[in-house]
Each structure stands twice: as C-alpha cells, then as structure tokens.
PDB file of C-alpha atoms and ligand atoms in Angstrom:
ATOM      1  CA  MET A   1       0.010  -0.054   0.040  1.00 87.00           C
ATOM      2  CA  PRO A   2       2.006   2.979  -1.061  1.00 95.00           C
ATOM      3  CA  ASN A   3       1.761   6.274   0.787  1.00 96.00           C
ATOM      4  CA  ILE A   4       2.191   9.393  -1.097  1.00 97.00           C
ATOM      5  CA  ALA A   5       2.778  13.109   0.541  1.00 96.00           C
ATOM      6  CA  PHE A   6       2.303  16.461  -1.102  1.00 96.00           C
ATOM      7  CA  ILE A   7       4.211  18.991   0.529  1.00 94.00           C
ATOM      8  CA  SER A   8       5.344  22.589  -0.394  1.00 92.00           C
ATOM      9  CA  PRO A   9       6.691  25.347   1.942  1.00 88.00           C
ATOM     10  CA  LYS A  10       4.707  27.586  -0.140  1.00 87.00           C
ATOM     11  CA  GLY A  11       0.869  28.040  -0.047  1.00 89.00           C
ATOM     12  CA  GLY A  12      -1.235  27.863  -3.094  1.00 92.00           C
ATOM     13  CA  ALA A  13       1.302  25.813  -5.133  1.00 93.00           C
ATOM     14  CA  GLY A  14      -1.454  23.122  -6.083  1.00 96.00           C
ATOM     15  CA  LYS A  15      -1.113  20.460  -3.343  1.00 97.00           C
ATOM     16  CA  THR A  16      -4.541  20.003  -2.368  1.00 98.00           C
ATOM     17  CA  THR A  17      -5.761  19.924  -6.218  1.00 98.00           C
ATOM     18  CA  ALA A  18      -2.897  17.572  -6.887  1.00 98.00           C
ATOM     19  CA  ALA A  19      -3.783  15.079  -4.132  1.00 98.00           C
ATOM     20  CA  LEU A  20      -7.301  15.031  -5.007  1.00 98.00           C
ATOM     21  CA  LEU A  21      -6.825  14.559  -8.649  1.00 98.00           C
ATOM     22  CA  LEU A  22      -4.624  11.442  -7.866  1.00 98.00           C
ATOM     23  CA  ALA A  23      -7.143  10.146  -5.548  1.00 98.00           C
ATOM     24  CA  LEU A  24      -9.798  10.441  -8.262  1.00 98.00           C
ATOM     25  CA  GLY A  25      -7.695   8.985 -10.867  1.00 98.00           C
ATOM     26  CA  LEU A  26      -6.519   5.826  -8.836  1.00 98.00           C
ATOM     27  CA  ALA A  27     -10.305   5.221  -7.988  1.00 97.00           C
ATOM     28  CA  GLU A  28     -11.403   5.516 -11.457  1.00 96.00           C
ATOM     29  CA  ARG A  29      -8.955   2.615 -12.018  1.00 96.00           C
ATOM     30  CA  GLY A  30     -10.709   0.770  -9.258  1.00 95.00           C
ATOM     31  CA  ALA A  31      -8.400   1.481  -6.298  1.00 97.00           C
ATOM     32  CA  ARG A  32      -9.471   2.265  -2.694  1.00 97.00           C
ATOM     33  CA  VAL A  33      -7.840   5.578  -1.620  1.00 98.00           C
ATOM     34  CA  ALA A  34      -7.497   7.014   1.868  1.00 97.00           C
ATOM     35  CA  LEU A  35      -7.058  10.811   1.675  1.00 97.00           C
ATOM     36  CA  ILE A  36      -5.614  12.143   4.863  1.00 97.00           C
ATOM     37  CA  ASP A  37      -6.151  16.021   5.186  1.00 96.00           C
ATOM     38  CA  SER A  38      -3.628  17.335   7.270  1.00 94.00           C
ATOM     39  CA  ASP A  39      -4.213  21.039   6.136  1.00 91.00           C
ATOM     40  CA  PRO A  40      -5.823  22.912   9.285  1.00 89.00           C
ATOM     41  CA  ASN A  41      -7.988  24.592   6.804  1.00 92.00           C
ATOM     42  CA  LYS A  42      -9.560  21.067   5.902  1.00 95.00           C
ATOM     43  CA  PRO A  43     -10.217  21.689   2.106  1.00 97.00           C
ATOM     44  CA  LEU A  44     -10.395  17.945   1.360  1.00 98.00           C
ATOM     45  CA  LEU A  45     -12.656  17.270   4.291  1.00 97.00           C
ATOM     46  CA  ARG A  46     -14.999  19.845   2.886  1.00 98.00           C
ATOM     47  CA  TRP A  47     -14.946  18.352  -0.511  1.00 98.00           C
ATOM     48  CA  GLY A  48     -15.535  14.939   0.979  1.00 98.00           C
ATOM     49  CA  GLY A  49     -18.646  16.527   2.792  1.00 97.00           C
ATOM     50  CA  LEU A  50     -20.043  17.609  -0.802  1.00 97.00           C
ATOM     51  CA  SER A  51     -22.164  15.205  -2.638  1.00 94.00           C
ATOM     52  CA  GLY A  52     -20.843  12.667  -5.015  1.00 94.00           C
ATOM     53  CA  ARG A  53     -17.687  11.432  -3.173  1.00 97.00           C
ATOM     54  CA  PRO A  54     -16.933   8.065  -4.749  1.00 96.00           C
ATOM     55  CA  ASP A  55     -17.070   5.222  -2.462  1.00 96.00           C
ATOM     56  CA  ALA A  56     -13.703   4.275  -3.024  1.00 96.00           C
ATOM     57  CA  ILE A  57     -12.406   7.545  -1.616  1.00 97.00           C
ATOM     58  CA  SER A  58     -12.389   8.071   2.276  1.00 97.00           C
ATOM     59  CA  VAL A  59     -11.299  11.270   3.874  1.00 97.00           C
ATOM     60  CA  HIS A  60      -9.587  11.673   7.104  1.00 96.00           C
ATOM     61  CA  ALA A  61      -8.706  14.878   9.078  1.00 95.00           C
ATOM     62  CA  ALA A  62      -5.332  14.963  10.581  1.00 94.00           C
ATOM     63  CA  PRO A  63      -4.546  18.548  12.046  1.00 87.00           C
ATOM     64  CA  THR A  64      -1.389  17.322  13.782  1.00 82.00           C
ATOM     65  CA  VAL A  65       1.579  14.750  13.146  1.00 76.00           C
ATOM     66  CA  GLN A  66       0.074  12.449  15.561  1.00 80.00           C
ATOM     67  CA  ASP A  67      -3.317  12.640  14.094  1.00 92.00           C
ATOM     68  CA  ILE A  68      -1.741  11.468  10.682  1.00 93.00           C
ATOM     69  CA  ARG A  69      -0.616   8.331  12.113  1.00 92.00           C
ATOM     70  CA  ASP A  70      -3.896   8.058  13.755  1.00 93.00           C
ATOM     71  CA  ALA A  71      -5.874   8.604  10.558  1.00 94.00           C
ATOM     72  CA  ALA A  72      -3.656   5.972   8.507  1.00 92.00           C
ATOM     73  CA  TYR A  73      -4.458   3.506  11.520  1.00 92.00           C
ATOM     74  CA  GLU A  74      -8.134   4.294  10.986  1.00 92.00           C
ATOM     75  CA  ALA A  75      -8.103   4.290   7.329  1.00 92.00           C
ATOM     76  CA  ARG A  76      -6.372   0.731   7.146  1.00 91.00           C
ATOM     77  CA  ARG A  77      -9.668  -0.605   8.367  1.00 90.00           C
ATOM     78  CA  ARG A  78     -10.879   0.130   4.943  1.00 89.00           C
ATOM     79  CA  ASP A  79      -7.919  -1.668   3.486  1.00 91.00           C
ATOM     80  CA  PRO A  80      -7.032   1.224   1.046  1.00 95.00           C
ATOM     81  CA  ASP A  81      -4.678   0.457  -1.858  1.00 97.00           C
ATOM     82  CA  TRP A  82      -3.301   4.029  -1.558  1.00 97.00           C
ATOM     83  CA  THR A  83      -2.863   6.593   1.317  1.00 97.00           C
ATOM     84  CA  ILE A  84      -2.470  10.167   0.156  1.00 97.00           C
ATOM     85  CA  VAL A  85      -1.568  12.782   2.617  1.00 96.00           C
ATOM     86  CA  ASP A  86      -2.143  16.628   1.828  1.00 96.00           C
ATOM     87  CA  THR A  87      -0.209  19.046   4.118  1.00 93.00           C
ATOM     88  CA  GLU A  88      -0.348  22.650   4.948  1.00 90.00           C
ATOM     89  CA  GLY A  89       1.663  25.136   2.712  1.00 86.00           C
ATOM     90  CA  SER A  90       4.494  25.830   5.209  1.00 81.00           C
ATOM     91  CA  VAL A  91       7.678  24.132   6.255  1.00 76.00           C
ATOM     92  CA  ARG A  92       5.552  22.537   9.129  1.00 76.00           C
ATOM     93  CA  GLY A  93       3.999  20.495   6.255  1.00 73.00           C
ATOM     94  CA  ALA A  94       7.266  18.598   6.220  1.00 76.00           C
ATOM     95  CA  MET A  95       6.728  17.415   9.571  1.00 81.00           C
ATOM     96  CA  VAL A  96       4.564  14.743   7.730  1.00 86.00           C
ATOM     97  CA  PHE A  97       7.939  12.623   7.429  1.00 85.00           C
ATOM     98  CA  ALA A  98       7.637  12.047  11.268  1.00 83.00           C
ATOM     99  CA  ALA A  99       4.351  10.209  11.043  1.00 87.00           C
ATOM    100  CA  LEU A 100       4.482   7.576   8.161  1.00 90.00           C
ATOM    101  CA  ARG A 101       7.077   6.111   5.633  1.00 91.00           C
ATOM    102  CA  PHE A 102       6.425   7.612   2.211  1.00 93.00           C
ATOM    103  CA  ASP A 103       7.010   5.878  -1.127  1.00 95.00           C
ATOM    104  CA  LEU A 104       6.898   9.203  -3.072  1.00 96.00           C
ATOM    105  CA  VAL A 105       6.777  12.976  -1.889  1.00 96.00           C
ATOM    106  CA  ILE A 106       5.226  15.309  -4.703  1.00 97.00           C
ATOM    107  CA  THR A 107       5.760  19.220  -4.629  1.00 96.00           C
ATOM    108  CA  PRO A 108       3.565  20.914  -7.067  1.00 97.00           C
ATOM    109  CA  LEU A 109       4.551  24.375  -8.431  1.00 96.00           C
ATOM    110  CA  THR A 110       3.488  26.894 -10.909  1.00 94.00           C
ATOM    111  CA  GLY A 111       5.660  28.145 -13.466  1.00 89.00           C
ATOM    112  CA  SER A 112       6.809  31.297 -11.204  1.00 90.00           C
ATOM    113  CA  GLN A 113      10.177  32.191  -9.863  1.00 90.00           C
ATOM    114  CA  MET A 114       8.846  32.114  -6.432  1.00 91.00           C
ATOM    115  CA  ASP A 115       7.639  28.665  -6.686  1.00 92.00           C
ATOM    116  CA  ALA A 116      10.705  27.481  -8.117  1.00 93.00           C
ATOM    117  CA  ILE A 117      12.833  28.732  -5.180  1.00 94.00           C
ATOM    118  CA  GLU A 118      10.292  27.040  -2.806  1.00 93.00           C
ATOM    119  CA  ALA A 119      10.224  23.855  -4.804  1.00 95.00           C
ATOM    120  CA  ILE A 120      14.181  23.769  -4.460  1.00 95.00           C
ATOM    121  CA  LYS A 121      13.673  24.309  -0.646  1.00 94.00           C
ATOM    122  CA  ALA A 122      11.224  21.412  -0.603  1.00 93.00           C
ATOM    123  CA  SER A 123      13.689  19.194  -2.410  1.00 94.00           C
ATOM    124  CA  GLU A 124      16.358  19.928  -0.049  1.00 93.00           C
ATOM    125  CA  LEU A 125      13.877  19.278   2.978  1.00 91.00           C
ATOM    126  CA  VAL A 126      12.882  16.011   1.586  1.00 92.00           C
ATOM    127  CA  ALA A 127      16.527  14.996   0.864  1.00 92.00           C
ATOM    128  CA  SER A 128      17.501  15.984   4.565  1.00 90.00           C
ATOM    129  CA  PHE A 129      14.776  13.925   6.076  1.00 86.00           C
ATOM    130  CA  GLY A 130      15.423  10.786   3.829  1.00 83.00           C
ATOM    131  CA  LYS A 131      19.228  11.122   4.929  1.00 85.00           C
ATOM    132  CA  ARG A 132      18.052  11.420   8.566  1.00 83.00           C
ATOM    133  CA  ALA A 133      15.813   8.574   8.451  1.00 78.00           C
ATOM    134  CA  GLY A 134      18.507   6.318   6.681  1.00 79.00           C
ATOM    135  CA  ASN A 135      16.503   5.784   3.401  1.00 79.00           C
ATOM    136  CA  ASP A 136      16.331   8.040   0.520  1.00 85.00           C
ATOM    137  CA  LEU A 137      12.723   9.502  -0.113  1.00 91.00           C
ATOM    138  CA  LEU A 138      11.789   9.405  -3.773  1.00 95.00           C
ATOM    139  CA  HIS A 139      10.747  13.087  -4.713  1.00 96.00           C
ATOM    140  CA  ARG A 140       9.309  14.477  -7.692  1.00 97.00           C
ATOM    141  CA  CYS A 141       8.319  18.251  -8.656  1.00 97.00           C
ATOM    142  CA  LEU A 142       4.963  18.542 -10.481  1.00 97.00           C
ATOM    143  CA  LEU A 143       4.095  21.510 -12.623  1.00 96.00           C
ATOM    144  CA  SER A 144       0.869  22.660 -11.970  1.00 96.00           C
ATOM    145  CA  ARG A 145      -1.667  25.329 -13.534  1.00 95.00           C
ATOM    146  CA  VAL A 146       0.188  25.074 -16.722  1.00 94.00           C
ATOM    147  CA  PRO A 147      -1.596  27.054 -19.543  1.00 90.00           C
ATOM    148  CA  ALA A 148      -2.968  24.478 -21.980  1.00 85.00           C
ATOM    149  CA  ALA A 149      -2.351  26.635 -25.162  1.00 79.00           C
ATOM    150  CA  LEU A 150       1.211  27.976 -25.118  1.00 69.00           C
ATOM    151  CA  LYS A 151       4.087  27.363 -22.529  1.00 75.00           C
ATOM    152  CA  PRO A 152       5.358  30.838 -21.032  1.00 78.00           C
ATOM    153  CA  ARG A 153       8.834  31.787 -20.989  1.00 86.00           C
ATOM    154  CA  SER A 154       8.968  31.779 -17.180  1.00 87.00           C
ATOM    155  CA  LEU A 155       7.814  28.103 -17.307  1.00 90.00           C
ATOM    156  CA  ALA A 156      10.866  27.047 -19.200  1.00 91.00           C
ATOM    157  CA  ALA A 157      13.091  29.074 -16.869  1.00 92.00           C
ATOM    158  CA  VAL A 158      11.678  27.069 -13.966  1.00 93.00           C
ATOM    159  CA  VAL A 159      12.140  23.848 -15.541  1.00 94.00           C
ATOM    160  CA  GLU A 160      15.738  24.786 -16.369  1.00 94.00           C
ATOM    161  CA  GLN A 161      16.647  25.747 -12.630  1.00 95.00           C
ATOM    162  CA  LEU A 162      15.112  22.585 -11.428  1.00 96.00           C
ATOM    163  CA  ARG A 163      17.058  20.546 -14.066  1.00 95.00           C
ATOM    164  CA  ALA A 164      20.417  22.574 -13.374  1.00 96.00           C
ATOM    165  CA  ARG A 165      19.849  21.047  -9.638  1.00 95.00           C
ATOM    166  CA  ASP A 166      19.110  17.470 -10.477  1.00 95.00           C
ATOM    167  CA  ILE A 167      15.526  17.980  -9.051  1.00 96.00           C
ATOM    168  CA  GLU A 168      13.361  15.740 -11.295  1.00 96.00           C
ATOM    169  CA  ILE A 169       9.858  16.599 -12.474  1.00 97.00           C
ATOM    170  CA  LEU A 170       6.920  14.260 -13.063  1.00 97.00           C
ATOM    171  CA  PRO A 171       6.509  14.084 -17.042  1.00 95.00           C
ATOM    172  CA  ALA A 172       2.901  14.985 -16.898  1.00 96.00           C
ATOM    173  CA  PRO A 173       2.139  18.594 -15.712  1.00 96.00           C
ATOM    174  CA  LEU A 174      -1.416  19.479 -14.531  1.00 97.00           C
ATOM    175  CA  ILE A 175      -3.092  22.023 -16.833  1.00 96.00           C
ATOM    176  CA  GLU A 176      -4.785  25.154 -15.729  1.00 95.00           C
ATOM    177  CA  LYS A 177      -8.424  24.033 -15.749  1.00 96.00           C
ATOM    178  CA  GLU A 178     -11.639  25.283 -14.609  1.00 96.00           C
ATOM    179  CA  ALA A 179     -12.765  21.662 -13.995  1.00 97.00           C
ATOM    180  CA  PHE A 180     -10.019  21.220 -11.355  1.00 98.00           C
ATOM    181  CA  ARG A 181     -11.392  24.341  -9.463  1.00 97.00           C
ATOM    182  CA  ALA A 182     -15.011  23.356  -9.765  1.00 97.00           C
ATOM    183  CA  LEU A 183     -14.458  19.796  -8.135  1.00 97.00           C
ATOM    184  CA  PHE A 184     -14.042  21.757  -4.744  1.00 97.00           C
ATOM    185  CA  GLU A 185     -17.579  23.576  -5.277  1.00 96.00           C
ATOM    186  CA  VAL A 186     -19.514  20.813  -6.783  1.00 95.00           C
ATOM    187  CA  GLY A 187     -18.084  17.813  -4.945  1.00 96.00           C
ATOM    188  CA  GLY A 188     -17.431  14.454  -6.528  1.00 96.00           C
ATOM    189  CA  GLY A 189     -15.319  13.638  -9.489  1.00 96.00           C
ATOM    190  CA  LEU A 190     -15.188  14.902 -12.979  1.00 95.00           C
ATOM    191  CA  ALA A 191     -18.473  13.053 -14.207  1.00 92.00           C
ATOM    192  CA  ALA A 192     -20.642  15.333 -11.739  1.00 89.00           C
ATOM    193  CA  LEU A 193     -19.255  18.519 -13.396  1.00 91.00           C
ATOM    194  CA  GLU A 194     -20.638  18.147 -16.842  1.00 84.00           C
ATOM    195  CA  GLY A 195     -24.199  18.497 -15.386  1.00 84.00           C
ATOM    196  CA  HIS A 196     -23.266  21.756 -13.795  1.00 89.00           C
ATOM    197  CA  GLY A 197     -22.322  23.319 -17.138  1.00 88.00           C
ATOM    198  CA  VAL A 198     -18.346  23.105 -16.473  1.00 93.00           C
ATOM    199  CA  SER A 199     -16.347  23.148 -19.760  1.00 91.00           C
ATOM    200  CA  GLY A 200     -13.235  21.142 -20.840  1.00 94.00           C
ATOM    201  CA  VAL A 201     -14.203  18.015 -18.765  1.00 96.00           C
ATOM    202  CA  PRO A 202     -12.844  15.594 -21.397  1.00 96.00           C
ATOM    203  CA  ALA A 203      -9.485  17.414 -21.506  1.00 96.00           C
ATOM    204  CA  ALA A 204      -9.307  17.502 -17.592  1.00 97.00           C
ATOM    205  CA  ARG A 205      -9.997  13.623 -17.742  1.00 97.00           C
ATOM    206  CA  ARG A 206      -7.292  12.971 -20.074  1.00 97.00           C
ATOM    207  CA  ASN A 207      -4.991  15.211 -18.015  1.00 98.00           C
ATOM    208  CA  ILE A 208      -5.685  13.314 -14.817  1.00 98.00           C
ATOM    209  CA  GLU A 209      -4.877   9.961 -16.712  1.00 98.00           C
ATOM    210  CA  ALA A 210      -1.702  11.146 -17.987  1.00 98.00           C
ATOM    211  CA  TYR A 211      -0.684  12.161 -14.330  1.00 98.00           C
ATOM    212  CA  VAL A 212      -1.825   8.971 -12.784  1.00 98.00           C
ATOM    213  CA  GLU A 213      -0.084   7.051 -15.533  1.00 98.00           C
ATOM    214  CA  ALA A 214       3.204   9.024 -14.679  1.00 98.00           C
ATOM    215  CA  VAL A 215       2.976   8.277 -11.025  1.00 98.00           C
ATOM    216  CA  LEU A 216       2.203   4.490 -11.504  1.00 98.00           C
ATOM    217  CA  LYS A 217       4.987   4.122 -13.900  1.00 98.00           C
ATOM    218  CA  LEU A 218       7.289   5.759 -11.610  1.00 98.00           C
ATOM    219  CA  LEU A 219       6.424   3.537  -8.953  1.00 98.00           C
ATOM    220  CA  GLY A 220       6.379   0.470 -11.084  1.00 97.00           C
ATOM    221  CA  ARG A 221       3.166  -0.839  -9.882  1.00 95.00           C
ATOM    222  CA  PRO A 222      -0.489  -0.983 -10.942  1.00 95.00           C
ATOM    223  CA  ALA A 223      -3.333   1.044  -9.346  1.00 96.00           C
ATOM    224  CA  VAL A 224      -4.655  -2.045  -7.494  1.00 94.00           C
ATOM    225  CA  ALA A 225      -2.170  -4.920  -6.605  1.00 90.00           C
ATOM    226  CA  GLU A 226      -3.191  -8.354  -8.244  1.00 85.00           C
ATOM    227  CA  ARG A 227      -3.499  -9.908  -4.613  1.00 85.00           C
ATOM    228  CA  ALA A 228      -6.107  -7.338  -3.614  1.00 86.00           C
ATOM    229  CA  VAL A 229      -8.050  -7.877  -6.876  1.00 83.00           C
ATOM    230  CA  ALA A 230      -8.197 -11.622  -6.147  1.00 86.00           C
ATOM    231  CA  GLU A 231      -9.038 -11.122  -2.425  1.00 85.00           C
ATOM    232  CA  ARG A 232     -11.936  -8.712  -3.111  1.00 85.00           C
ATOM    233  CA  ALA A 233     -13.408 -10.875  -5.949  1.00 85.00           C
ATOM    234  CA  LEU A 234     -13.385 -13.829  -3.406  1.00 88.00           C
ATOM    235  CA  ALA A 235     -14.912 -11.765  -0.779  1.00 85.00           C
ATOM    236  CA  GLU A 236     -17.625 -10.551  -3.145  1.00 84.00           C
ATOM    237  CA  ARG A 237     -18.473 -14.093  -4.177  1.00 87.00           C
ATOM    238  CA  ALA A 238     -18.566 -15.210  -0.617  1.00 88.00           C
ATOM    239  CA  LEU A 239     -20.982 -12.371   0.140  1.00 85.00           C
ATOM    240  CA  ALA A 240     -23.009 -13.213  -2.918  1.00 86.00           C
ATOM    241  CA  TYR A 241     -23.384 -17.017  -1.679  1.00 85.00           C
ATOM    242  CA  SER A 242     -24.272 -15.793   1.934  1.00 85.00           C
ATOM    243  CA  ARG A 243     -27.101 -13.872   0.376  1.00 80.00           C
ATOM    244  CA  VAL A 244     -28.309 -16.607  -1.686  1.00 77.00           C
ATOM    245  CA  GLY A 245     -28.129 -18.948   1.292  1.00 66.00           C
TER     246      GLY A 245
HETATM  247  N1  LIG B   1      -4.465  22.677 -12.366  1.00 74.64           N
HETATM  248  C1  LIG B   1      -5.246  23.725 -11.899  1.00 74.64           C
HETATM  249  N2  LIG B   1      -6.299  24.399 -12.602  1.00 74.64           N
HETATM  250  C2  LIG B   1      -7.072  25.488 -12.137  1.00 74.64           C
HETATM  251  N3  LIG B   1      -6.852  25.996 -10.781  1.00 74.64           N
HETATM  252  C3  LIG B   1      -6.047  25.240 -10.054  1.00 74.64           C
HETATM  253  C4  LIG B   1      -5.199  24.249 -10.478  1.00 74.64           C
HETATM  254  N4  LIG B   1      -4.478  23.721  -9.500  1.00 74.64           N
HETATM  255  C5  LIG B   1      -5.003  24.528  -8.329  1.00 74.64           C
HETATM  256  N5  LIG B   1      -5.613  25.609  -8.615  1.00 74.64           N
HETATM  257  C6  LIG B   1      -6.297  26.449  -7.951  1.00 74.64           C
HETATM  258  O1  LIG B   1      -5.274  27.327  -7.387  1.00 74.64           O
HETATM  259  C7  LIG B   1      -5.523  27.555  -5.945  1.00 74.64           C
HETATM  260  C8  LIG B   1      -4.544  26.897  -5.016  1.00 74.64           C
HETATM  261  O2  LIG B   1      -4.599  25.507  -5.301  1.00 74.64           O
HETATM  262  P1  LIG B   1      -4.492  24.515  -4.044  1.00 74.64           P
HETATM  263  O3  LIG B   1      -5.462  24.973  -3.016  1.00 74.64           O
HETATM  264  O4  LIG B   1      -4.531  23.291  -4.563  1.00 74.64           O
HETATM  265  O5  LIG B   1      -3.000  24.916  -3.526  1.00 74.64           O
HETATM  266  P2  LIG B   1      -2.302  24.449  -2.055  1.00 74.64           P
HETATM  267  O6  LIG B   1      -0.933  24.086  -2.499  1.00 74.64           O
HETATM  268  O7  LIG B   1      -2.980  23.039  -1.608  1.00 74.64           O
HETATM  269  O8  LIG B   1      -2.752  25.618  -1.289  1.00 74.64           O
HETATM  270  P3  LIG B   1      -2.471  25.702   0.419  1.00 74.64           P
HETATM  271  O9  LIG B   1      -0.843  25.706   0.612  1.00 74.64           O
HETATM  272  O10 LIG B   1      -3.062  26.883   0.700  1.00 74.64           O
HETATM  273  O11 LIG B   1      -3.078  24.576   0.818  1.00 74.64           O
HETATM  274  C9  LIG B   1      -6.834  27.030  -5.599  1.00 74.64           C
HETATM  275  O12 LIG B   1      -7.821  28.088  -5.974  1.00 74.64           O
HETATM  276  C10 LIG B   1      -7.242  25.993  -6.835  1.00 74.64           C
HETATM  277  O13 LIG B   1      -8.564  25.870  -7.181  1.00 74.64           O
HETATM  278 MG1  LIG B   2      -3.987  22.860   0.346  1.00 74.64          MG
END
C-alpha cells in the first residue's frame, strides 16, 4: 500500500488539487484511496462533505502529526490501496515525514520564480529528512496550473532551474483547468461537473489519466495490486453466496 505525500513550503502551489486529482484518477482505476487531510483549513474534508464522493475514497482529518498516524491507522480498516496525505503550505507540512514512511513525495509548483525557489527548498528538505531516516525518499516536482495553449517563458526558466539542480519533475504536468477548481464547489469527480455546465471536462479527464499513469510508472506498480483484486473478488463471491443462502 503506497503512501504519497504532497508538500511545499509555499502556500497555493497546488497540493490539495493535485492530491484530489490523484485520488480520483486512482479510484477510476478501481483503487481504494484514503485521503488524509493534514491542512488545518480542511479543504479535502470539505470536498468529502459535498455530494458525489466516490465510495472508493475516504477522507480523514489529521491536523497534527500524531493525528496523521491515527488517521492512517483508522483508514487501514477500509483496506486502502493508496494513502495520500495533503499537508499545509508551510515548512511545518514537512513534519509529515515523522508520521509515516512515504513511497513518494510530490511538490507541485506553478511556473513562477517564487514557486521554483520554494520547490528547491522542498527538495532539500525531503533529501535531508530521507538522509536522517536512513533511506532516500523518492521526490518529484509537479508542474501545476500550466496554461493549456502556450508554454510561457517563465515556465521554461523554472524547468531549467530545477534540472540544473538535478531535481526531477513528473513528466505529466497539470493543466490550468476550470474543471479542477469546480471539483471543490460541486464535489465528487469529473463526471458530476458536466451536469453543472463546466467546460473542458474531457481534456481534464485526459490530463488526470496522464498524471496518474506517470505516478504508476514511476512507482512501477498497478493502481490495484493483483493480490487485492483476487481477495476482493473472493470476498464478493462469498457475500453473494451468503445472500443466496
Ligand atoms: N490545475 C489547476 N487548474 C486550475 N486551478 C487550479 C489548479 N491547481 C490549483 N488551482 C487553484 O489554485 C488555488 C490553489 O490551489 P491548491 O489549494 O490546490 O493549492 P495548495 O498548495 O493546496 O494551497 P495551500 O498551501 O493553501 O494548501 C486554488 O484556488 C485551486 O482551485
Ligand atoms: Mg492545500
């Protein structure tokens, strides 16, 4: 069961959006996802309280590091395939490393110089926590809110700065999409948005697909482990028999 954390010392870089999109994309592929909301403003908990949350996604509030451990423990009862932790946009967010062992840490950033500086800081923070814990933490930056049409010069400059420091970037950026904002107003996943007159949903869906694919490829695993698929099929069959009986 992989654990993924979203961290960035800078607020508003796109962590919560990227965490939710990953959860929705994994759920689309049949995975059960525990979303741990460690931001005191509780944006994911609020999303989970709107209508349409897929059953495959559970949301757990965890305002402190101790709460993250407890929330992960509570989530485990639902046998999730993935645990995704969203943190607050400050250096305090990095305290998350004391709570769980992470398979991947993602730092979203927009194509701005300020975000680039903070993403470099995040990368250094992750490297130092990994060293202290005695095992390297896998870290990737994720370009977010990238304009769909043309790539601005500032974005190229940001990419160049990260590359110069050997900071790796996930190969699928998140596009600036009205649909991604609307998820937090409407609730649920992309399917619910079309009925609310939100445009660009098919392109948003393709973008999530590419992003999820990039994460799965990086971790070298499917959305749902074969063992879990087999166990769940058995459990469903047993339930069906018990109902017939
Ligand atoms: N790909 C995107 N397309 C459109 N809007 C986006 C996208 N990503 C983020 N946003 C918007 O940008 C704002 C900040 O995004 P988000 O809340 O995900 O960032 P954050 O890093 O979690 O912020 P904080 O540090 O405050 O928790 C929000 O209004 C969100 O709706
Ligand atoms: Mg957030």
